[in-house]
């Protein structure tokens, strides 16, 4: 299936005979694979007699061999999967089986992509970046302080390097462009946070999705929507990895306090009236920023309150 997509990814017409020759299979086998592409992966094809088949939209596939060279330079192992339930779940399984960090898991699609607070992360095949980095963290809770915010900075700068210049960070770990979500981050821990633990850093970026192609329950955008061009997901994976390594090294050396000013300067909701959901409770207030540990500073009824935790959700007041 992946070999067939590699031939078709240029978006041009290819005859059944050409596809069969390229893959070493019969034309009837080509037809069966094309049907599977549409039925199981939801990839739309155009069929024109006398011209052949092409994808309704060109795609950018992950290239394992090309990426491995970059990841070797970073010192990170790499696994590229055609599909998985969730790259975070796969990373946690690999850790439980003894795979040594640091390593990255990438997938062409996820069947059960996960966002924060148990939400689904929509994961159409060959459209977006589904990326998880697994690390070992030592030194206690202070090494985890503000980590998700630092990852947000790394993702934001990767997007800006590739032309999404208006990307900004939203507490605690989302990336927005002009009020629309373009990327999210999910951190999960295993082990003892007070001693030695593993952290899996999941990053989902809307790359080549286009409007009306999928149903998502909030305002969203993608790199392709913002730039007007198909984005090379391999280039994005390389740029993101270099950005992550840079910011994670800074976090190790300086802690979040050394990156706080940079995060604040890119905080899109600073000074905005927002509603913080803590499960059953909804707290309205003015966003002041974050403290030295990355906790949210919120002015509530004339007094400053601070909030931290993975189950909190922040929305603009009129959206609450």
XYZ file of C-alpha atoms in Angstrom:
320
model
C 0.000 0.000 0.000
C 2.789 2.384 0.929
C 4.689 1.566 -2.273
C 1.589 2.360 -4.295
C 1.158 5.685 -2.512
C 4.800 6.569 -3.179
C 4.172 6.288 -6.921
C 0.904 8.226 -6.725
C 2.006 10.947 -4.309
C 3.024 13.333 -7.109
C -0.670 13.863 -7.938
C -0.208 12.983 -11.652
C -2.071 10.345 -13.639
C -0.515 6.870 -13.786
C -1.889 4.032 -15.904
C -2.709 0.660 -14.390
C 0.065 -0.881 -16.502
C 2.577 1.704 -15.239
C 1.593 1.089 -11.618
C 1.747 -2.673 -12.078
C 5.214 -2.473 -13.645
C 6.495 -0.197 -10.883
C 5.217 -2.522 -8.143
C 5.768 -5.873 -9.862
C 2.108 -6.872 -9.679
C -0.715 -7.451 -12.167
C -3.170 -4.761 -13.269
C -5.963 -6.593 -11.456
C -3.879 -6.565 -8.264
C -3.312 -2.827 -8.784
C -7.080 -2.325 -8.983
C -7.614 -4.225 -5.721
C -4.957 -2.132 -3.942
C -6.509 1.074 -5.253
C -9.894 -0.012 -3.901
C -8.293 -0.654 -0.515
C -6.743 2.801 -0.541
C -10.176 4.353 -0.898
C -12.057 1.982 1.402
C -9.648 1.508 4.313
C -7.591 4.712 4.269
C -10.200 7.115 2.943
C -7.833 8.408 0.262
C -9.779 9.801 -2.691
C -8.756 8.806 -6.221
C -9.654 10.189 -9.624
C -10.066 7.593 -12.396
C -10.107 8.673 -16.048
C -10.328 6.095 -18.876
C -7.294 6.269 -21.101
C -5.280 8.277 -18.565
C -5.290 6.134 -15.450
C -5.413 7.024 -11.787
C -4.269 9.883 -9.646
C -4.827 11.088 -6.108
C -7.478 13.771 -5.741
C -4.808 15.743 -3.861
C -1.019 15.214 -3.880
C 0.462 13.985 -0.603
C 3.816 13.963 1.144
C 4.837 10.546 2.498
C 7.380 9.974 5.225
C 10.731 8.690 3.922
C 12.381 6.456 6.518
C 15.777 6.300 4.813
C 15.969 10.053 4.330
C 14.966 10.756 7.931
C 17.277 8.184 9.518
C 20.336 10.154 8.395
C 19.076 13.252 10.221
C 18.135 11.368 13.368
C 21.509 9.630 13.534
C 23.115 13.079 13.744
C 20.782 13.966 16.620
C 21.596 10.722 18.399
C 17.943 9.630 18.373
C 16.678 6.260 17.152
C 13.747 6.383 14.723
C 10.729 4.195 14.028
C 8.411 5.017 11.118
C 5.094 3.151 11.010
C 2.452 2.999 8.301
C -0.227 3.009 10.996
C -0.577 2.655 14.740
C -3.220 3.292 17.356
C -1.223 6.218 18.777
C 2.441 7.177 18.528
C 2.423 7.937 22.269
C 0.954 4.503 23.015
C 3.544 2.849 20.770
C 6.371 4.742 22.505
C 5.087 3.620 25.920
C 4.957 0.010 24.686
C 8.515 0.242 23.393
C 9.695 1.639 26.740
C 7.992 -1.220 28.586
C 9.840 -3.673 26.326
C 13.181 -2.079 27.168
C 13.841 0.110 24.115
C 16.367 2.725 25.259
C 15.512 6.432 24.845
C 15.915 8.793 23.192
C 13.854 7.606 20.239
C 11.146 9.004 17.979
C 8.016 7.278 16.684
C 6.368 8.603 13.517
C 3.269 7.251 11.796
C 1.479 7.875 8.531
C -1.844 7.570 10.351
C -3.275 6.868 13.811
C -6.427 4.860 14.451
C -6.832 6.160 18.031
C -4.906 9.425 18.162
C -5.071 11.015 21.609
C -5.268 14.624 22.668
C -5.363 16.093 26.156
C -8.173 15.221 28.597
C -9.026 12.056 26.661
C -10.006 13.849 23.468
C -9.561 12.256 20.054
C -6.811 13.635 17.811
C -8.081 13.423 14.231
C -5.388 11.607 12.221
C -6.143 11.224 8.491
C -3.525 9.185 6.577
C -0.492 10.930 5.051
C -1.860 14.383 5.885
C -0.381 15.528 9.199
C 2.569 14.898 11.491
C 2.052 12.334 14.256
C 5.275 12.468 16.250
C 6.397 11.178 19.649
C 9.789 11.653 21.296
C 10.678 9.412 24.262
C 13.253 10.673 26.776
C 14.724 9.708 30.122
C 14.425 12.431 32.778
C 16.502 12.437 35.957
C 16.854 15.007 38.698
C 13.372 15.123 40.154
C 10.241 17.201 39.535
C 12.170 20.409 38.785
C 13.373 18.831 35.522
C 9.732 18.459 34.483
C 8.688 21.982 35.477
C 7.353 23.904 32.487
C 8.405 21.134 30.099
C 5.203 21.168 28.028
C 5.478 24.942 27.593
C 9.061 24.583 26.371
C 7.968 21.937 23.870
C 5.335 24.422 22.700
C 8.067 26.967 21.990
C 9.995 24.369 19.986
C 6.936 23.496 17.889
C 6.080 27.169 17.352
C 9.572 27.984 16.079
C 9.577 24.953 13.766
C 6.342 26.204 12.229
C 7.715 29.722 11.865
C 10.863 28.413 10.178
C 8.640 26.765 7.571
C 6.585 29.869 6.851
C 3.783 29.889 9.455
C 4.934 33.233 10.794
C 1.884 34.061 12.951
C 2.049 30.910 15.071
C 1.874 31.575 18.831
C 1.638 29.570 22.055
C -1.440 29.087 24.236
C -1.228 27.766 27.784
C -0.590 25.012 28.536
C 0.522 23.349 25.294
C -1.310 24.357 22.127
C -0.149 26.293 19.084
C -2.582 28.663 17.395
C -2.612 30.843 14.288
C -5.067 33.762 14.277
C -7.384 32.060 16.761
C -7.268 28.637 15.086
C -5.486 25.568 16.437
C -2.661 24.191 14.306
C -0.799 21.913 16.745
C -1.161 20.234 20.117
C 1.125 18.512 22.604
C 0.495 15.572 24.942
C 3.088 14.632 27.587
C 2.834 11.316 29.424
C 5.104 9.946 32.165
C 6.140 6.486 33.263
C 8.403 5.717 36.216
C 9.142 7.821 39.291
C 9.004 11.599 38.666
C 10.921 12.136 41.919
C 13.875 10.064 40.686
C 14.181 8.566 37.195
C 11.287 8.557 34.771
C 10.539 8.401 31.095
C 8.523 11.097 29.364
C 6.875 10.668 25.982
C 6.322 13.942 24.173
C 3.540 13.637 21.633
C 3.224 16.344 18.994
C 0.380 16.527 16.495
C 0.637 19.146 13.747
C -2.009 19.875 11.116
C 0.151 19.865 8.002
C -1.667 19.266 4.710
C -5.320 18.973 5.767
C -7.601 21.295 3.875
C -10.928 22.865 4.846
C -14.016 20.639 4.759
C -11.833 17.510 4.433
C -12.385 16.401 8.033
C -14.717 17.190 10.916
C -13.002 18.708 13.972
C -14.983 20.160 16.851
C -13.112 23.462 17.055
C -11.624 26.132 14.809
C -8.484 24.770 13.156
C -6.005 25.517 10.426
C -3.054 23.757 8.818
C 0.337 24.628 7.401
C -1.014 24.112 3.909
C -3.998 26.376 4.548
C -1.674 29.076 5.869
C 0.947 28.807 3.108
C -1.171 27.716 0.154
C 1.372 25.002 -0.672
C 1.831 21.287 -0.033
C 4.267 20.872 2.878
C 7.062 18.273 2.879
C 6.403 16.325 6.073
C 9.964 14.975 6.079
C 11.347 18.502 6.187
C 8.934 19.344 8.993
C 10.037 16.287 10.993
C 13.689 17.326 10.596
C 13.099 20.968 11.515
C 10.910 20.026 14.484
C 13.487 17.558 15.804
C 16.298 20.096 15.667
C 14.090 22.671 17.366
C 13.094 20.198 20.097
C 16.692 19.255 20.784
C 17.673 22.923 21.046
C 14.883 23.875 23.449
C 15.110 20.710 25.525
C 18.841 21.310 25.999
C 18.113 24.863 27.088
C 15.466 23.610 29.494
C 18.007 21.199 30.991
C 20.600 23.961 31.391
C 18.376 26.897 32.406
C 15.092 25.439 33.633
C 11.802 26.989 32.575
C 12.738 30.249 34.284
C 15.378 30.820 31.594
C 12.752 30.481 28.871
C 9.846 32.167 30.619
C 10.339 35.595 29.017
C 10.455 34.083 25.532
C 7.298 32.084 26.200
C 5.506 35.174 27.540
C 6.433 37.208 24.471
C 4.633 34.648 22.312
C 1.638 34.078 24.622
C -1.353 34.810 22.395
C -3.891 35.107 25.235
C -1.980 37.337 27.641
C -4.322 40.126 28.750
C -7.401 38.251 27.483
C -10.426 37.328 29.558
C -10.618 33.542 29.653
C -12.435 30.660 31.296
C -10.384 27.916 32.969
C -12.093 24.520 33.229
C -10.937 22.197 35.988
C -13.443 19.432 35.366
C -16.586 20.396 37.262
C -15.426 23.949 37.982
C -15.197 26.898 35.592
C -13.140 29.929 36.648
C -13.240 33.199 34.737
C -10.462 35.731 34.892
C -7.841 37.822 33.112
C -4.728 36.003 31.877
C -1.631 37.610 33.436
C 0.881 35.075 32.113
C 2.842 32.229 33.711
C 5.117 31.947 36.736
C 8.667 30.559 37.068
C 7.341 26.980 37.039
C 4.996 27.479 34.095
C 1.782 27.687 36.129
C -0.987 29.909 34.744
C -1.392 33.288 36.469
C -5.046 34.367 36.387
C -6.594 37.503 37.888
C -9.864 36.318 39.449
C -12.145 38.844 41.192
C -9.253 41.237 41.760
C -6.842 38.635 43.143
C -4.116 36.654 41.395
C -4.490 32.869 41.405
C -2.145 30.261 39.972
C -3.087 26.983 38.318
C -1.154 23.995 36.994
C -1.991 20.436 36.006
C -2.592 18.304 32.946
C -6.397 18.232 33.229
C -6.955 21.987 32.944
C -8.407 23.598 29.838
C -8.285 27.295 28.932
C -10.737 28.997 26.575
C -11.539 32.578 25.706
C -14.438 33.786 27.844
C -16.873 34.077 24.937
C -16.113 30.438 24.004
C -16.639 29.025 27.477
